[in-house]
mmCIF file of C-alpha atoms in Angstrom:
data_model
loop_
_atom_site.group_PDB
_atom_site.id
_atom_site.type_symbol
_atom_site.label_atom_id
_atom_site.label_comp_id
_atom_site.label_asym_id
_atom_site.label_seq_id
_atom_site.Cartn_x
_atom_site.Cartn_y
_atom_site.Cartn_z
ATOM 1 C CA UNK A 48 0.000 0.000 0.000
ATOM 2 C CA UNK A 49 2.909 2.335 0.703
ATOM 3 C CA UNK A 50 4.141 2.152 -2.886
ATOM 4 C CA UNK A 51 0.762 3.043 -4.391
ATOM 5 C CA UNK A 52 0.391 5.937 -1.936
ATOM 6 C CA UNK A 53 3.806 7.227 -3.007
ATOM 7 C CA UNK A 54 2.712 7.013 -6.617
ATOM 8 C CA UNK A 55 -0.445 8.993 -5.900
ATOM 9 C CA UNK A 56 1.731 11.577 -4.185
ATOM 10 C CA UNK A 57 4.009 11.824 -7.208
ATOM 11 C CA UNK A 58 0.996 12.515 -9.432
ATOM 12 C CA UNK A 59 -0.402 15.127 -7.068
ATOM 13 C CA UNK A 60 2.953 16.935 -6.840
ATOM 14 C CA UNK A 61 3.891 16.569 -10.507
ATOM 15 C CA UNK A 62 5.230 19.703 -12.185
ATOM 16 C CA UNK A 63 3.810 20.886 -15.529
ATOM 17 C CA UNK A 64 5.469 19.347 -18.584
ATOM 18 C CA UNK A 65 6.653 21.703 -21.297
ATOM 19 C CA UNK A 66 5.105 20.840 -24.675
ATOM 20 C CA UNK A 67 8.313 21.355 -26.661
ATOM 21 C CA UNK A 68 10.227 19.195 -24.183
ATOM 22 C CA UNK A 69 7.584 16.475 -24.480
ATOM 23 C CA UNK A 70 7.763 16.563 -28.281
ATOM 24 C CA UNK A 71 11.565 16.475 -28.373
ATOM 25 C CA UNK A 72 11.763 13.554 -25.949
ATOM 26 C CA UNK A 73 9.065 11.737 -27.911
ATOM 27 C CA UNK A 74 11.123 12.104 -31.087
ATOM 28 C CA UNK A 75 14.210 10.779 -29.271
ATOM 29 C CA UNK A 76 12.365 7.698 -27.980
ATOM 30 C CA UNK A 77 10.709 7.160 -31.374
ATOM 31 C CA UNK A 78 14.136 6.976 -33.004
ATOM 32 C CA UNK A 79 14.927 4.138 -30.612
ATOM 33 C CA UNK A 80 11.716 2.108 -30.985
ATOM 34 C CA UNK A 81 10.474 2.927 -34.504
ATOM 35 C CA UNK A 82 11.264 -0.594 -35.748
ATOM 36 C CA UNK A 83 9.361 -2.139 -32.827
ATOM 37 C CA UNK A 84 6.517 0.266 -33.672
ATOM 38 C CA UNK A 85 6.425 -1.117 -37.213
ATOM 39 C CA UNK A 86 6.437 -4.651 -35.841
ATOM 40 C CA UNK A 87 3.472 -3.977 -33.540
ATOM 41 C CA UNK A 88 1.536 -2.615 -36.529
ATOM 42 C CA UNK A 89 2.382 -5.739 -38.559
ATOM 43 C CA UNK A 90 1.353 -7.988 -35.667
ATOM 44 C CA UNK A 91 -2.004 -6.203 -35.643
ATOM 45 C CA UNK A 92 -2.385 -6.839 -39.383
ATOM 46 C CA UNK A 93 -1.541 -10.520 -38.953
ATOM 47 C CA UNK A 94 -4.050 -10.872 -36.125
ATOM 48 C CA UNK A 95 -6.636 -9.217 -38.389
ATOM 49 C CA UNK A 96 -6.149 -11.787 -41.166
ATOM 50 C CA UNK A 97 -8.996 -14.133 -40.054
ATOM 51 C CA UNK A 98 -11.347 -11.148 -39.867
ATOM 52 C CA UNK A 99 -10.340 -10.038 -43.363
ATOM 53 C CA UNK A 100 -10.887 -13.526 -44.735
ATOM 54 C CA UNK A 101 -14.338 -13.720 -43.151
ATOM 55 C CA UNK A 102 -15.268 -10.317 -44.589
ATOM 56 C CA UNK A 103 -14.139 -11.448 -48.041
ATOM 57 C CA UNK A 104 -16.294 -14.567 -47.748
ATOM 58 C CA UNK A 105 -19.295 -12.359 -46.919
ATOM 59 C CA UNK A 106 -18.563 -10.163 -49.931
ATOM 60 C CA UNK A 107 -18.318 -13.124 -52.314
ATOM 61 C CA UNK A 108 -21.522 -14.548 -50.869
ATOM 62 C CA UNK A 109 -23.376 -11.248 -51.378
ATOM 63 C CA UNK A 110 -22.047 -10.966 -54.946
ATOM 64 C CA UNK A 111 -23.289 -14.453 -55.653
ATOM 65 C CA UNK A 112 -26.726 -13.614 -54.260
ATOM 66 C CA UNK A 113 -26.958 -10.356 -56.215
ATOM 67 C CA UNK A 114 -26.163 -12.043 -59.537
ATOM 68 C CA UNK A 115 -29.102 -14.386 -58.992
ATOM 69 C CA UNK A 116 -31.513 -11.527 -58.321
ATOM 70 C CA UNK A 117 -32.723 -8.906 -60.797
ATOM 71 C CA UNK A 118 -33.092 -6.299 -58.074
ATOM 72 C CA UNK A 119 -30.505 -6.725 -55.357
ATOM 73 C CA UNK A 120 -31.495 -5.502 -51.911
ATOM 74 C CA UNK A 121 -28.977 -3.292 -50.059
ATOM 75 C CA UNK A 122 -29.419 -5.562 -47.029
ATOM 76 C CA UNK A 123 -29.243 -9.369 -47.109
ATOM 77 C CA UNK A 124 -32.813 -10.658 -46.937
ATOM 78 C CA UNK A 125 -31.723 -13.828 -45.179
ATOM 79 C CA UNK A 126 -29.916 -12.045 -42.350
ATOM 80 C CA UNK A 127 -32.070 -13.786 -39.735
ATOM 81 C CA UNK A 128 -31.691 -17.252 -41.231
ATOM 82 C CA UNK A 129 -29.652 -19.715 -39.202
ATOM 83 C CA UNK A 130 -26.550 -19.614 -41.431
ATOM 84 C CA UNK A 131 -26.503 -15.808 -41.466
ATOM 85 C CA UNK A 132 -26.976 -15.534 -37.713
ATOM 86 C CA UNK A 133 -24.094 -17.978 -37.228
ATOM 87 C CA UNK A 134 -21.870 -16.052 -39.667
ATOM 88 C CA UNK A 135 -22.541 -12.657 -38.133
ATOM 89 C CA UNK A 136 -22.122 -14.093 -34.635
ATOM 90 C CA UNK A 137 -18.753 -15.488 -35.689
ATOM 91 C CA UNK A 138 -17.812 -12.085 -37.109
ATOM 92 C CA UNK A 139 -18.712 -10.361 -33.825
ATOM 93 C CA UNK A 140 -16.749 -12.909 -31.766
ATOM 94 C CA UNK A 141 -13.699 -12.497 -34.028
ATOM 95 C CA UNK A 142 -13.810 -8.696 -33.743
ATOM 96 C CA UNK A 143 -14.131 -8.972 -29.968
ATOM 97 C CA UNK A 144 -11.251 -11.439 -29.608
ATOM 98 C CA UNK A 145 -9.106 -9.427 -32.008
ATOM 99 C CA UNK A 146 -9.674 -6.272 -29.959
ATOM 100 C CA UNK A 147 -8.645 -8.075 -26.773
ATOM 101 C CA UNK A 148 -5.532 -9.550 -28.416
ATOM 102 C CA UNK A 149 -4.352 -6.261 -29.947
ATOM 103 C CA UNK A 150 -4.800 -4.447 -26.634
ATOM 104 C CA UNK A 151 -2.750 -7.086 -24.819
ATOM 105 C CA UNK A 152 -0.027 -6.760 -27.474
ATOM 106 C CA UNK A 153 -0.032 -2.996 -26.829
ATOM 107 C CA UNK A 154 0.696 -3.738 -23.142
ATOM 108 C CA UNK A 155 3.757 -5.624 -24.311
ATOM 109 C CA UNK A 156 4.769 -2.767 -26.617
ATOM 110 C CA UNK A 157 4.807 -0.330 -23.704
ATOM 111 C CA UNK A 158 6.991 -2.786 -21.803
ATOM 112 C CA UNK A 159 9.386 -2.807 -24.770
ATOM 113 C CA UNK A 160 9.435 1.011 -24.956
ATOM 114 C CA UNK A 161 10.543 1.226 -21.316
ATOM 115 C CA UNK A 162 13.174 -1.480 -21.688
ATOM 116 C CA UNK A 163 14.752 0.096 -24.770
ATOM 117 C CA UNK A 164 14.578 3.593 -23.293
ATOM 118 C CA UNK A 165 16.459 2.229 -20.274
ATOM 119 C CA UNK A 166 19.161 0.784 -22.539
ATOM 120 C CA UNK A 167 18.055 -2.842 -22.404
ATOM 121 C CA UNK A 168 17.900 -5.191 -25.377
ATOM 122 C CA UNK A 169 14.869 -6.009 -27.505
ATOM 123 C CA UNK A 170 13.277 -9.451 -27.300
ATOM 124 C CA UNK A 171 10.508 -10.094 -29.855
ATOM 125 C CA UNK A 172 8.553 -12.342 -27.477
ATOM 126 C CA UNK A 173 8.081 -9.366 -25.141
ATOM 127 C CA UNK A 174 5.230 -8.284 -27.425
ATOM 128 C CA UNK A 175 3.391 -11.315 -26.025
ATOM 129 C CA UNK A 176 4.653 -10.997 -22.445
ATOM 130 C CA UNK A 177 1.167 -10.430 -21.029
ATOM 131 C CA UNK A 178 -0.213 -13.539 -22.726
ATOM 132 C CA UNK A 179 1.574 -15.527 -20.018
ATOM 133 C CA UNK A 180 -0.751 -17.461 -17.732
ATOM 134 C CA UNK A 181 0.280 -15.372 -14.717
ATOM 135 C CA UNK A 182 -0.598 -12.082 -16.429
ATOM 136 C CA UNK A 183 -3.282 -13.054 -18.942
ATOM 137 C CA UNK A 184 -6.341 -13.110 -16.670
ATOM 138 C CA UNK A 185 -5.664 -9.630 -15.302
ATOM 139 C CA UNK A 186 -4.866 -8.314 -18.795
ATOM 140 C CA UNK A 187 -8.160 -9.628 -20.204
ATOM 141 C CA UNK A 188 -10.154 -8.217 -17.278
ATOM 142 C CA UNK A 189 -8.549 -4.793 -17.772
ATOM 143 C CA UNK A 190 -9.366 -4.823 -21.492
ATOM 144 C CA UNK A 191 -12.984 -5.760 -20.688
ATOM 145 C CA UNK A 192 -13.150 -2.910 -18.149
ATOM 146 C CA UNK A 193 -11.723 -0.605 -20.832
ATOM 147 C CA UNK A 194 -14.499 -1.672 -23.225
ATOM 148 C CA UNK A 195 -17.126 -1.325 -20.500
ATOM 149 C CA UNK A 196 -16.094 2.213 -19.518
ATOM 150 C CA UNK A 197 -16.007 3.235 -23.181
ATOM 151 C CA UNK A 198 -19.485 1.832 -23.859
ATOM 152 C CA UNK A 199 -20.997 3.514 -20.787
ATOM 153 C CA UNK A 200 -19.392 6.827 -21.790
ATOM 154 C CA UNK A 201 -20.815 6.506 -25.312
ATOM 155 C CA UNK A 202 -24.276 5.673 -23.988
ATOM 156 C CA UNK A 203 -24.242 8.785 -21.780
ATOM 157 C CA UNK A 204 -24.927 11.065 -24.766
ATOM 158 C CA UNK A 205 -21.390 10.535 -26.178
ATOM 159 C CA UNK A 206 -19.858 13.635 -24.522
ATOM 160 C CA UNK A 207 -18.301 11.769 -21.530
ATOM 161 C CA UNK A 208 -16.129 9.801 -23.975
ATOM 162 C CA UNK A 209 -14.123 12.979 -24.603
ATOM 163 C CA UNK A 210 -13.114 12.917 -20.938
ATOM 164 C CA UNK A 211 -12.563 9.204 -20.293
ATOM 165 C CA UNK A 212 -10.624 8.531 -23.508
ATOM 166 C CA UNK A 213 -7.599 10.423 -22.104
ATOM 167 C CA UNK A 214 -7.250 8.533 -18.790
ATOM 168 C CA UNK A 215 -7.868 5.256 -20.629
ATOM 169 C CA UNK A 216 -4.842 5.960 -22.827
ATOM 170 C CA UNK A 217 -2.705 5.524 -19.698
ATOM 171 C CA UNK A 218 -4.139 2.090 -18.904
ATOM 172 C CA UNK A 219 -1.485 0.302 -20.994
ATOM 173 C CA UNK A 220 1.615 1.852 -19.373
ATOM 174 C CA UNK A 221 0.111 1.790 -15.884
ATOM 175 C CA UNK A 222 -0.562 -1.949 -16.178
ATOM 176 C CA UNK A 223 2.658 -2.725 -18.074
ATOM 177 C CA UNK A 224 4.802 -1.113 -15.353
ATOM 178 C CA UNK A 225 2.654 -2.028 -12.335
ATOM 179 C CA UNK A 226 1.194 -5.426 -13.172
ATOM 180 C CA UNK A 227 1.520 -6.542 -9.546
ATOM 181 C CA UNK A 228 -1.156 -4.027 -8.450
ATOM 182 C CA UNK A 229 -4.794 -4.957 -7.977
ATOM 183 C CA UNK A 230 -7.160 -4.194 -10.842
ATOM 184 C CA UNK A 231 -8.959 -1.542 -8.793
ATOM 185 C CA UNK A 232 -5.608 0.135 -8.013
ATOM 186 C CA UNK A 233 -4.593 0.098 -11.685
ATOM 187 C CA UNK A 234 -7.875 1.722 -12.745
ATOM 188 C CA UNK A 235 -7.649 4.336 -9.983
ATOM 189 C CA UNK A 236 -4.042 5.143 -10.852
ATOM 190 C CA UNK A 237 -4.943 5.363 -14.544
ATOM 191 C CA UNK A 238 -7.639 7.956 -13.919
ATOM 192 C CA UNK A 239 -5.563 9.947 -11.436
ATOM 193 C CA UNK A 240 -2.755 10.290 -13.966
ATOM 194 C CA UNK A 241 -5.117 10.939 -16.870
ATOM 195 C CA UNK A 242 -7.024 13.601 -14.948
ATOM 196 C CA UNK A 243 -3.814 15.332 -13.859
ATOM 197 C CA UNK A 244 -2.398 15.465 -17.408
ATOM 198 C CA UNK A 245 -5.680 15.621 -19.344
ATOM 199 C CA UNK A 246 -5.131 18.902 -21.216
ATOM 200 C CA UNK A 247 -1.551 18.179 -22.294
ATOM 201 C CA UNK A 248 -2.418 14.633 -23.334
ATOM 202 C CA UNK A 249 -5.475 15.713 -25.319
ATOM 203 C CA UNK A 250 -3.650 18.422 -27.274
ATOM 204 C CA UNK A 251 -0.602 16.235 -27.916
ATOM 205 C CA UNK A 252 -2.694 13.265 -29.061
ATOM 206 C CA UNK A 253 -4.840 15.414 -31.344
ATOM 207 C CA UNK A 254 -1.791 17.016 -33.004
ATOM 208 C CA UNK A 255 -0.069 13.650 -33.407
ATOM 209 C CA UNK A 256 -3.154 12.091 -35.002
ATOM 210 C CA UNK A 257 -3.378 14.977 -37.476
ATOM 211 C CA UNK A 258 0.344 14.671 -38.230
ATOM 212 C CA UNK A 259 0.114 10.918 -38.821
ATOM 213 C CA UNK A 260 -2.996 11.423 -40.984
ATOM 214 C CA UNK A 261 -1.099 13.864 -43.219
ATOM 215 C CA UNK A 262 1.907 11.516 -43.413
ATOM 216 C CA UNK A 263 -0.371 8.583 -44.233
ATOM 217 C CA UNK A 264 -2.018 10.485 -47.104
ATOM 218 C CA UNK A 265 1.342 11.739 -48.383
ATOM 219 C CA UNK A 266 2.888 8.244 -48.336
ATOM 220 C CA UNK A 267 -0.129 6.350 -49.734
ATOM 221 C CA UNK A 268 -0.781 4.553 -46.439
ATOM 222 C CA UNK A 269 2.788 3.664 -45.470
ATOM 223 C CA UNK A 270 2.867 6.450 -42.893
ATOM 224 C CA UNK A 271 0.327 4.586 -40.749
ATOM 225 C CA UNK A 272 2.688 1.598 -40.534
ATOM 226 C CA UNK A 273 5.891 3.532 -39.857
ATOM 227 C CA UNK A 274 4.542 6.360 -37.694
ATOM 228 C CA UNK A 275 1.376 4.871 -36.150
ATOM 229 C CA UNK A 276 3.127 4.088 -32.864
ATOM 230 C CA UNK A 277 4.159 7.725 -32.412
ATOM 231 C CA UNK A 278 0.778 8.459 -30.791
ATOM 232 C CA UNK A 279 1.760 6.173 -27.914
ATOM 233 C CA UNK A 280 5.229 7.618 -27.320
ATOM 234 C CA UNK A 281 4.091 10.849 -25.571
ATOM 235 C CA UNK A 282 1.897 8.729 -23.278
ATOM 236 C CA UNK A 283 5.043 6.923 -22.169
ATOM 237 C CA UNK A 284 6.970 10.194 -21.742
ATOM 238 C CA UNK A 285 4.183 11.747 -19.634
ATOM 239 C CA UNK A 286 4.091 8.628 -17.443
ATOM 240 C CA UNK A 287 7.878 8.658 -17.140
ATOM 241 C CA UNK A 288 8.135 12.324 -16.218
ATOM 242 C CA UNK A 289 5.215 12.148 -13.756
ATOM 243 C CA UNK A 290 5.698 8.795 -12.009
ATOM 244 C CA UNK A 291 9.060 7.603 -13.262
ATOM 245 C CA UNK A 292 10.234 4.274 -14.669
ATOM 246 C CA UNK A 293 12.870 1.864 -13.478
ATOM 247 C CA UNK A 294 14.826 -0.684 -15.452
ATOM 248 C CA UNK A 295 13.425 -4.167 -14.877
#
């Protein structure tokens, strides 16, 4: 309990972070982990392969139905038939499982960022560190809580999502660097840090998303692969400068 209290105290007493300093440090860390950032994007694409294949099968099925009908309906007329219900249920389950898996991989990516920033070597299997039996249950529960908070915020007339999305961005580093904490402590710490640094995080994230969007358009999509991870780097820097990180 003493450690978590000390962490809360660090957040409460944290000094403001200069935007230019945050950007410069983010660039420095990005230069170190850009290759790992590309790898995490490729892992996401590989995990998405079953979903892509299922979508293609739906498309071919709809094309086949439309060629047999003079007037094709914009919606499949047999959507409530047993085969369609099974197919769409499978699609939903795949999307859900894919979302859980990609979030757990992002936990591992934040672990890698800290290790490389602290001068340690890169081990590819660290992307899947939180798939270990000891960590997996807590990781899945945290992802489900993440989804639950997001859904509740969206249901409350959408506006609350603009607040909660910033603290939730800190869930990955808070868990990755404090996996021994209880789930309730991780969530509380996430929101304390997110609330303290809400304005800086919001502005930085918005500018980074716009920058990556421009780079993606200019590079015909390659920018998303090479620079997509840059959105996460300032989150790490803010955590580091507020709470601090230690080499494992």
